[in-house]
Coordinates of C-alpha atoms and ligand atoms in Angstrom, one line a residue:
X1 CA 38.5 0.7 -15.0
X2 CA 35.5 -0.5 -17.1
X3 CA 33.3 -3.3 -15.7
X4 CA 30.9 -5.5 -17.1
X5 CA 28.1 -7.4 -15.1
X6 CA 26.7 -10.4 -16.8
X7 CA 22.9 -11.1 -16.1
X8 CA 19.7 -9.2 -15.9
X9 CA 17.9 -9.9 -12.6
X10 CA 17.9 -8.4 -8.9
X11 CA 21.1 -10.0 -8.0
X12 CA 22.9 -8.3 -11.0
X13 CA 21.2 -5.0 -10.1
X14 CA 22.6 -5.2 -6.6
X15 CA 26.2 -6.1 -8.1
X16 CA 26.0 -3.2 -10.4
X17 CA 24.9 -0.8 -7.6
X18 CA 27.7 -2.1 -5.2
X19 CA 30.6 -2.1 -8.0
X20 CA 29.5 1.4 -9.1
X21 CA 30.4 2.7 -5.6
X22 CA 33.9 1.8 -6.1
X23 CA 36.1 4.9 -7.0
X24 CA 37.9 2.7 -9.3
X25 CA 35.0 2.0 -11.5
X26 CA 34.7 4.5 -14.2
X27 CA 32.3 2.8 -16.6
X28 CA 30.0 0.0 -15.9
X29 CA 27.9 -2.0 -18.3
X30 CA 25.4 -4.8 -17.7
X31 CA 24.4 -7.6 -20.3
X32 CA 21.5 -7.8 -20.8
X33 CA 20.4 -5.8 -17.7
X34 CA 16.9 -4.4 -17.2
X35 CA 15.0 -1.2 -16.9
X36 CA 16.3 -0.4 -13.3
X37 CA 19.7 -1.5 -14.0
X38 CA 19.8 0.9 -16.9
X39 CA 19.6 4.0 -14.6
X40 CA 22.9 2.7 -13.1
X41 CA 24.7 1.0 -15.9
X42 CA 24.7 1.1 -19.7
X43 CA 22.8 -2.0 -20.6
X44 CA 23.9 -4.1 -23.6
X45 CA 21.4 -6.2 -25.6
X46 CA 23.3 -9.6 -25.3
X47 CA 21.9 -12.7 -23.4
X48 CA 23.9 -13.7 -20.4
X49 CA 24.3 -17.2 -22.3
X50 CA 25.7 -15.7 -25.5
X51 CA 29.4 -16.3 -24.5
X52 CA 31.0 -15.5 -27.8
X53 CA 29.1 -12.3 -28.1
X54 CA 29.9 -11.2 -24.5
X55 CA 33.4 -12.1 -25.4
X56 CA 33.6 -9.8 -28.4
X57 CA 31.8 -7.1 -26.6
X58 CA 34.3 -7.2 -23.7
X59 CA 37.4 -7.0 -26.2
X60 CA 35.8 -4.2 -28.3
X61 CA 35.0 -2.2 -25.2
X62 CA 38.3 -2.9 -23.5
X63 CA 36.4 -4.2 -20.5
X64 CA 38.9 -4.5 -17.4
X65 CA 36.8 -6.8 -15.3
X66 CA 33.7 -8.9 -15.9
X67 CA 31.6 -10.3 -13.1
X68 CA 29.2 -13.0 -13.9
X69 CA 25.8 -13.3 -11.9
X70 CA 23.9 -16.5 -13.2
X71 CA 24.9 -20.0 -13.2
X72 CA 24.3 -20.9 -16.8
X73 CA 27.1 -19.0 -18.3
X74 CA 29.4 -20.3 -15.5
X75 CA 28.5 -23.9 -16.1
X76 CA 29.0 -23.4 -19.8
X77 CA 32.7 -22.2 -19.1
X78 CA 32.4 -18.4 -19.7
X79 CA 35.3 -18.0 -17.2
X80 CA 37.6 -20.5 -19.0
X81 CA 36.8 -18.9 -22.2
X82 CA 37.4 -15.3 -21.1
X83 CA 40.7 -16.4 -19.2
X84 CA 41.8 -18.1 -22.4
X85 CA 41.3 -14.8 -24.3
X86 CA 43.1 -12.8 -21.6
X87 CA 40.3 -11.1 -20.0
X88 CA 39.9 -10.7 -16.3
X89 CA 36.7 -12.5 -15.1
X90 CA 35.2 -13.2 -11.6
X91 CA 33.3 -16.4 -11.3
X92 CA 34.4 -20.1 -11.1
X93 CA 35.6 -22.3 -13.9
X94 CA 33.4 -24.7 -15.7
X95 CA 35.0 -27.5 -13.8
X96 CA 34.5 -25.9 -10.5
X97 CA 31.0 -24.6 -11.2
X98 CA 29.8 -28.2 -11.6
X99 CA 29.2 -28.2 -7.9
X100 CA 25.9 -26.4 -9.1
X101 CA 25.7 -27.9 -12.6
X102 CA 25.7 -31.5 -11.5
X103 CA 24.1 -32.4 -8.2
X104 CA 25.6 -35.9 -8.7
X105 CA 29.3 -34.4 -8.9
X106 CA 28.5 -32.2 -5.8
X107 CA 27.0 -35.2 -3.8
X108 CA 29.9 -37.5 -4.7
X109 CA 32.5 -34.9 -3.7
X110 CA 30.7 -34.3 -0.5
X111 CA 30.5 -37.9 0.0
X112 CA 34.2 -38.8 -0.8
X113 CA 35.4 -35.9 1.5
X114 CA 33.0 -36.7 4.5
X115 CA 31.3 -33.1 4.2
X116 CA 28.0 -33.4 6.0
X117 CA 24.9 -33.5 3.6
X118 CA 21.9 -35.7 3.1
X119 CA 22.4 -39.5 2.4
X120 CA 21.5 -40.0 -1.3
X121 CA 21.3 -42.5 -4.2
X122 CA 21.7 -41.8 -8.1
X123 CA 19.5 -43.3 -10.6
X124 CA 20.0 -43.3 -14.4
X125 CA 16.4 -44.9 -15.1
X126 CA 12.9 -44.4 -13.5
X127 CA 12.4 -48.2 -12.7
X128 CA 15.2 -48.4 -10.4
X129 CA 14.5 -45.2 -8.8
X130 CA 10.8 -46.1 -8.0
X131 CA 11.8 -49.5 -6.6
X132 CA 14.3 -47.8 -4.5
X133 CA 11.7 -45.4 -3.3
X134 CA 9.2 -48.2 -2.6
X135 CA 11.8 -49.9 -0.6
X136 CA 13.1 -46.9 1.3
X137 CA 9.7 -45.0 1.6
X138 CA 9.0 -41.2 2.2
X139 CA 9.7 -38.6 3.1
X140 CA 12.6 -38.2 0.7
X141 CA 13.7 -35.6 -1.7
X142 CA 13.9 -36.1 -5.6
X143 CA 16.3 -33.9 -7.7
X144 CA 17.0 -33.6 -11.3
X145 CA 20.7 -33.8 -11.6
X146 CA 21.2 -30.5 -13.8
X147 CA 20.2 -27.0 -14.1
X148 CA 16.4 -26.5 -13.7
X149 CA 16.1 -22.9 -12.7
X150 CA 15.5 -23.9 -9.0
X151 CA 12.4 -26.1 -10.1
X152 CA 14.3 -29.4 -10.3
X153 CA 13.8 -30.3 -6.5
X154 CA 10.7 -32.0 -5.2
X155 CA 10.5 -32.5 -1.3
X156 CA 8.1 -35.7 -1.1
X157 CA 6.4 -36.3 2.0
X158 CA 4.7 -39.4 0.7
X159 CA 5.8 -42.1 -1.6
X160 CA 3.3 -41.4 -4.4
X161 CA 4.5 -37.6 -4.6
X162 CA 8.3 -39.0 -5.0
X163 CA 7.1 -41.5 -7.7
X164 CA 5.3 -38.7 -9.5
X165 CA 8.4 -36.6 -9.2
X166 CA 10.6 -39.4 -10.7
X167 CA 8.3 -39.8 -13.7
X168 CA 7.9 -36.0 -14.3
X169 CA 11.7 -35.8 -14.5
X170 CA 12.8 -39.1 -16.0
X171 CA 9.7 -40.0 -18.2
X172 CA 8.0 -36.7 -19.2
X173 CA 11.4 -35.0 -19.2
X174 CA 10.1 -31.8 -17.5
X175 CA 13.6 -30.5 -17.2
X176 CA 15.1 -32.1 -20.4
X177 CA 18.5 -33.5 -20.3
X178 CA 18.9 -32.0 -16.7
X179 CA 16.9 -34.9 -15.6
X180 CA 18.7 -37.9 -17.4
X181 CA 20.1 -38.7 -13.9
X182 CA 18.3 -38.1 -10.7
X183 CA 19.5 -38.0 -7.0
X184 CA 17.0 -39.4 -4.2
X185 CA 17.8 -37.9 -1.0
X186 CA 17.3 -38.2 2.7
X187 CA 14.8 -35.4 3.7
X188 CA 16.5 -33.1 6.3
X189 CA 14.5 -31.0 8.8
X190 CA 15.5 -27.9 10.5
X191 CA 16.0 -24.1 9.6
X192 CA 17.6 -23.2 6.2
X193 CA 20.5 -20.7 6.0
X194 CA 22.4 -19.4 3.2
X195 CA 26.4 -19.0 3.6
X196 CA 27.9 -17.2 0.6
X197 CA 31.8 -16.9 0.7
X198 CA 34.5 -15.4 -1.3
X199 CA 37.3 -18.0 -2.1
X200 CA 40.5 -17.6 -4.1
X201 CA 41.0 -21.3 -4.1
X202 CA 42.7 -21.4 -0.8
X203 CA 41.3 -18.7 1.6
X204 CA 37.7 -18.7 2.3
X205 CA 36.2 -15.6 3.7
X206 CA 32.4 -15.9 4.5
X207 CA 30.0 -13.1 3.9
X208 CA 27.2 -12.1 6.6
X209 CA 24.7 -15.1 6.8
X210 CA 21.4 -14.8 5.2
X211 CA 18.1 -16.6 4.8
X212 CA 15.8 -17.0 1.6
X213 CA 12.1 -17.7 1.6
X214 CA 11.3 -20.1 -1.2
X215 CA 7.8 -20.7 -1.1
X216 CA 5.4 -18.3 -2.8
X217 CA 2.9 -17.5 0.1
X218 CA 3.2 -16.5 3.8
X219 CA 4.1 -19.1 6.4
X220 CA 6.0 -20.9 3.8
X221 CA 3.0 -22.3 2.1
X222 CA 2.6 -22.9 -1.8
X223 CA 5.1 -23.9 -4.5
X224 CA 8.8 -23.0 -4.5
X225 CA 9.9 -19.9 -6.3
X226 CA 13.5 -18.4 -7.1
X227 CA 13.0 -16.7 -3.7
X228 CA 10.4 -14.4 -2.4
X229 CA 12.5 -12.4 -0.1
X230 CA 15.7 -12.6 2.0
X231 CA 17.3 -11.0 5.0
X232 CA 20.8 -10.7 6.6
X233 CA 22.2 -11.5 9.0
X234 CA 20.2 -14.6 10.0
X235 CA 20.3 -15.0 13.9
X236 CA 19.8 -18.9 13.5
X237 CA 23.5 -18.8 12.5
X238 CA 25.2 -18.3 15.7
X239 CA 29.1 -17.9 16.2
X240 CA 29.3 -21.7 17.3
X241 CA 27.5 -22.7 14.1
X242 CA 29.9 -20.6 12.0
X243 CA 33.0 -22.3 13.5
X244 CA 31.4 -25.7 12.4
X245 CA 30.4 -24.5 9.0
X246 CA 33.9 -23.2 8.4
X247 CA 35.6 -26.3 9.7
X248 CA 33.4 -29.0 8.5
X249 CA 31.9 -27.6 5.2
X250 CA 33.4 -24.5 3.6
X251 CA 37.1 -25.2 4.2
X252 CA 37.0 -28.8 3.5
X253 CA 34.8 -28.4 0.3
X254 CA 37.4 -25.9 -1.1
X255 CA 40.2 -28.3 -0.2
X256 CA 38.3 -31.0 -1.9
X257 CA 37.7 -29.1 -5.0
X258 CA 41.5 -28.3 -5.3
X259 CA 42.3 -32.0 -4.6
X260 CA 39.8 -33.0 -7.6
X261 CA 41.5 -30.6 -10.1
X262 CA 38.6 -28.2 -9.8
X263 CA 40.3 -25.3 -7.9
X264 CA 37.3 -22.9 -7.0
X265 CA 37.7 -19.2 -7.3
X266 CA 34.7 -16.8 -6.9
X267 CA 31.7 -16.8 -4.7
X268 CA 30.7 -20.1 -3.4
X269 CA 27.0 -20.5 -2.0
X270 CA 26.2 -23.0 0.6
X271 CA 22.6 -23.8 1.2
X272 CA 22.5 -25.3 4.6
X273 CA 20.1 -27.0 6.7
X274 CA 20.4 -26.5 10.5
X275 CA 19.5 -30.1 11.6
X276 CA 19.5 -31.5 15.1
X277 CA 23.0 -33.1 14.2
X278 CA 24.4 -29.9 13.2
X279 CA 24.6 -28.0 9.8
X280 CA 24.2 -30.2 6.5
X281 CA 24.5 -29.1 3.0
X282 CA 21.4 -29.1 0.9
X283 CA 23.1 -27.6 -2.2
X284 CA 26.0 -25.6 -3.4
X285 CA 25.7 -22.9 -6.0
X286 CA 28.5 -21.4 -8.0
X287 CA 27.4 -17.9 -7.6
X288 CA 25.9 -15.3 -5.6
X289 CA 22.4 -16.1 -4.5
X290 CA 19.3 -14.3 -5.6
X291 CA 17.7 -12.7 -3.6
X292 CA 20.2 -13.1 -0.8
X293 CA 22.6 -10.8 -2.6
X294 CA 20.5 -7.9 -2.4
X295 CA 20.6 -7.7 1.5
X296 CA 24.2 -9.2 1.8
X297 CA 25.6 -6.4 -0.5
X298 CA 23.7 -3.9 1.3
X299 CA 25.6 -4.7 4.3
X300 CA 29.2 -4.8 2.8
X301 CA 31.4 -1.9 3.6
X302 CA 34.5 -2.8 1.8
X303 CA 34.8 -2.1 -2.1
X304 CA 33.6 -5.1 -3.9
X305 CA 36.4 -4.4 -6.4
X306 CA 39.1 -4.6 -4.0
X307 CA 37.7 -8.1 -2.8
X308 CA 37.4 -9.2 -6.5
X309 CA 40.8 -8.4 -7.2
X310 CA 42.3 -10.1 -4.0
X311 CA 40.3 -13.1 -5.1
X312 CA 41.8 -13.1 -8.6
X313 CA 45.4 -12.4 -7.3
X314 CA 45.1 -15.1 -4.8
X315 CA 45.7 -12.9 -1.7
X316 CA 42.3 -12.9 0.0
X317 CA 44.0 -13.3 3.2
X318 CA 45.7 -9.9 2.7
X319 CA 42.5 -7.6 2.8
X320 CA 40.2 -7.0 5.5
X321 CA 36.4 -7.5 4.4
X322 CA 34.2 -5.2 6.7
X323 CA 30.3 -5.5 7.1
X324 CA 27.9 -3.0 8.6
X325 CA 26.7 -3.9 12.0
X326 CA 23.1 -3.6 10.8
X327 CA 20.4 -5.6 9.4
X328 CA 18.9 -5.8 5.9
X329 CA 15.9 -7.1 4.4
X330 CA 14.7 -7.5 0.7
X331 CA 11.1 -8.1 -0.2
X332 CA 10.5 -9.4 -3.7
X333 CA 7.4 -8.0 -5.4
X334 CA 6.3 -10.6 -8.0
X335 CA 3.8 -11.0 -10.9
X336 CA 0.4 -12.4 -10.2
X337 CA 0.6 -16.0 -11.0
X338 CA 4.1 -16.5 -10.4
X339 CA 5.8 -19.1 -10.1
X340 CA 3.2 -20.3 -12.7
X341 CA 2.1 -18.4 -15.7
X342 CA 1.8 -14.6 -15.5
X343 CA 1.3 -11.6 -17.6
X344 CA 3.9 -9.0 -18.4
X345 CA 4.0 -5.3 -19.5
X346 CA 2.0 -4.0 -16.3
X347 CA 2.9 -0.4 -15.6
X348 CA 4.6 0.0 -12.2
X349 CA 3.7 3.0 -10.2
X350 CA 5.4 4.6 -7.0
X351 CA 8.9 3.9 -7.9
X352 CA 9.7 7.7 -7.8
X353 CA 8.4 7.9 -4.3
X354 CA 11.4 5.6 -2.8
X355 CA 13.6 7.4 -0.4
X356 CA 16.0 7.1 2.6
X357 CA 17.9 4.0 3.1
X358 CA 15.5 1.8 0.9
X359 CA 16.9 0.7 -2.5
X360 CA 14.6 -0.9 -5.0
X361 CA 16.4 -3.5 -7.1
X362 CA 14.9 -4.5 -10.4
X363 CA 14.6 -8.1 -11.2
X364 CA 12.3 -8.2 -14.2
X365 CA 11.4 -4.9 -15.6
X366 CA 11.5 -3.2 -18.9
X367 CA 10.9 0.4 -20.3
X368 CA 8.0 0.9 -22.6
X369 CA 7.0 4.2 -23.9
X370 CA 8.8 6.0 -21.1
X371 CA 7.2 3.8 -18.4
X372 CA 8.6 1.2 -16.2
X373 CA 6.7 -2.1 -16.9
X374 CA 6.8 -5.6 -15.4
X375 CA 8.9 -8.2 -17.7
X376 CA 9.3 -11.1 -15.4
X377 CA 8.0 -13.3 -12.7
X378 CA 10.1 -11.7 -9.8
X379 CA 9.8 -7.9 -10.6
X380 CA 11.2 -5.9 -7.9
X381 CA 13.4 -6.5 -4.7
X382 CA 12.7 -3.6 -2.1
X383 CA 15.7 -3.7 0.1
X384 CA 16.0 -1.8 3.3
X385 CA 18.8 -1.6 5.8
X386 CA 18.3 -0.4 9.5
X387 CA 19.8 -0.7 13.0
X388 CA 18.1 -3.9 13.6
X389 CA 16.0 -6.5 11.6
X390 CA 12.6 -5.1 13.1
X391 CA 13.3 -1.5 11.7
X392 CA 14.7 -2.8 8.4
X393 CA 11.5 -4.9 7.9
X394 CA 9.4 -2.0 8.9
X395 CA 11.1 0.4 6.4
X396 CA 11.0 -2.2 3.6
X397 CA 7.2 -2.8 3.9
X398 CA 6.5 1.2 4.2
X399 CA 8.1 1.2 0.7
X400 CA 6.3 -1.7 -0.6
X401 CA 3.1 0.1 0.4
X402 CA 4.1 2.8 -1.9
X403 CA 4.6 0.7 -5.1
X404 CA 2.0 -1.0 -7.2
X405 CA 1.2 -2.6 -10.5
X406 CA -1.6 -4.7 -11.6
X407 CA -1.6 -8.3 -10.1
X408 CA 1.3 -7.6 -7.7
X409 CA 1.9 -10.2 -5.1
X410 CA 4.3 -10.5 -2.3
X411 CA 4.9 -12.1 1.1
X412 CA 4.1 -10.0 4.0
X413 CA 6.2 -12.1 6.5
X414 CA 9.8 -11.8 5.1
X415 CA 12.1 -12.3 8.0
X416 CA 9.5 -13.7 10.4
X417 CA 12.1 -16.3 11.7
X418 CA 14.6 -13.7 12.6
X419 CA 11.9 -11.6 14.4
X420 CA 10.8 -14.6 16.4
X421 CA 14.3 -15.1 17.6
X422 CA 15.0 -11.6 18.5
X423 CA 11.8 -11.1 20.3
Ligands
LIG501 P1 18.1 -27.0 -3.7 O1 17.9 -26.4 -5.0 O2 18.9 -28.4 -3.8 O3 18.5 -26.1 -2.6 O4 16.6 -27.4 -3.0 C1 15.6 -26.5 -2.9 C2 15.1 -26.6 -1.7 O5 14.6 -27.8 -1.5 C3 16.0 -26.2 -0.4 O6 16.0 -24.8 -0.3 C4 15.2 -26.9 0.5 O7 14.0 -26.2 1.1 C5 14.7 -28.1 -0.2 N1 15.6 -29.2 0.1 C6 16.7 -29.7 -0.8 N2 17.1 -30.8 -0.3 C7 16.6 -31.2 0.8 C8 16.6 -32.3 1.6 N3 17.6 -33.1 1.5 N4 15.9 -32.3 2.7 C9 14.9 -31.4 2.9 N5 14.8 -30.3 2.0 C10 15.4 -30.2 1.0
LIG502 N1 18.1 -18.0 -3.4 C1 18.4 -19.2 -3.9 C2 19.4 -19.3 -5.1 O1 20.1 -18.2 -5.4 O2 19.9 -20.3 -5.6

């Protein structure tokens, strides 16, 4: 079959890498892809958000299956449009993807169906929001309603930070229309875990648990990023917690979405805080996580095409999804300055020295005069798998040591929470 992956980051490189291992995949394309993906797939110069052009390409090429990576095309209805055109596509419909596209929709569904999450209030103007914050105080979390590339969430430990956040989102319009409404949430404390699951609209099959590292510097210091690294599985996520998450969060959410006329098919991502009262939802995403997908797919034994087929045929209960009993870690190598402004076009050296069980997924790279250069904030995701987390971390950082580019920055402590727990 011919497969098209939509997107061009580390997650999409991992998707291409995994899909390509399927004996059923004869040709694989990626739009727009990047310099690393180009070694595994035929890259097509179409933006992930240009749905009409993607549709034309898929039709002309006779693509049998399209797998969508990022949230923007999902929230814009790529799935609905491909399905209307009779094309097979993996990802939730526009209505279902609103659990990521609108934090208000997500919170209202969780409240209606009593799915554990932080308490919240919704505001359409800055004055009411600020007077609410003045009344209820800090800490609190201020969130732009819509998509803001992971930057629309401000955890405010004091009132002034919260008020500044309201002004930045609603008055200065830092995130444009995504900030027309805001959610002010109760601040939750605990350890975070990412649970991704496959669902066909009824059956819910979780993947191995994972943990992201959102802050740019070691020990979770500095501003939030798209994610500086991740590992799987996450030891904080015990069998007992898993039972609760399935019973209290994932299954009820999938049932709620069905009841609301937003039947969800694809991958659902639950970002959870493990609080003293138990697991609570921080956010739902309508897609695979980035960088969680890199270590998670590295542990997936089953053919991803078989899983996608089962989701689309609504028979996810009829296949067995197997995971390697190993650990995997992805260390992100980022451009100097990220998540702030950074330079591009730095030549990357050492990529040819990567060997063994380590895979380097490309996130933001391009090819220039035969050389691989940086082309984004997150540049590479060095992903290593081993019998346990310590071995995986060790081999990931050994590979990191052999790669370099001007201004390269990365965290040296990816997986530290897991290390603490296993020691
Ligand atoms: P989100 O995009 O909603 O996941 O938020 C990004 C990050 O902000 C999360 O990964 C958490 O670290 C933090 N966060 C979001 N909501 C809350 C909350 N209610 N309490 C504490 N931290 C939060
Ligand atoms: N790793 C966070 C996300 O994919 O949203």
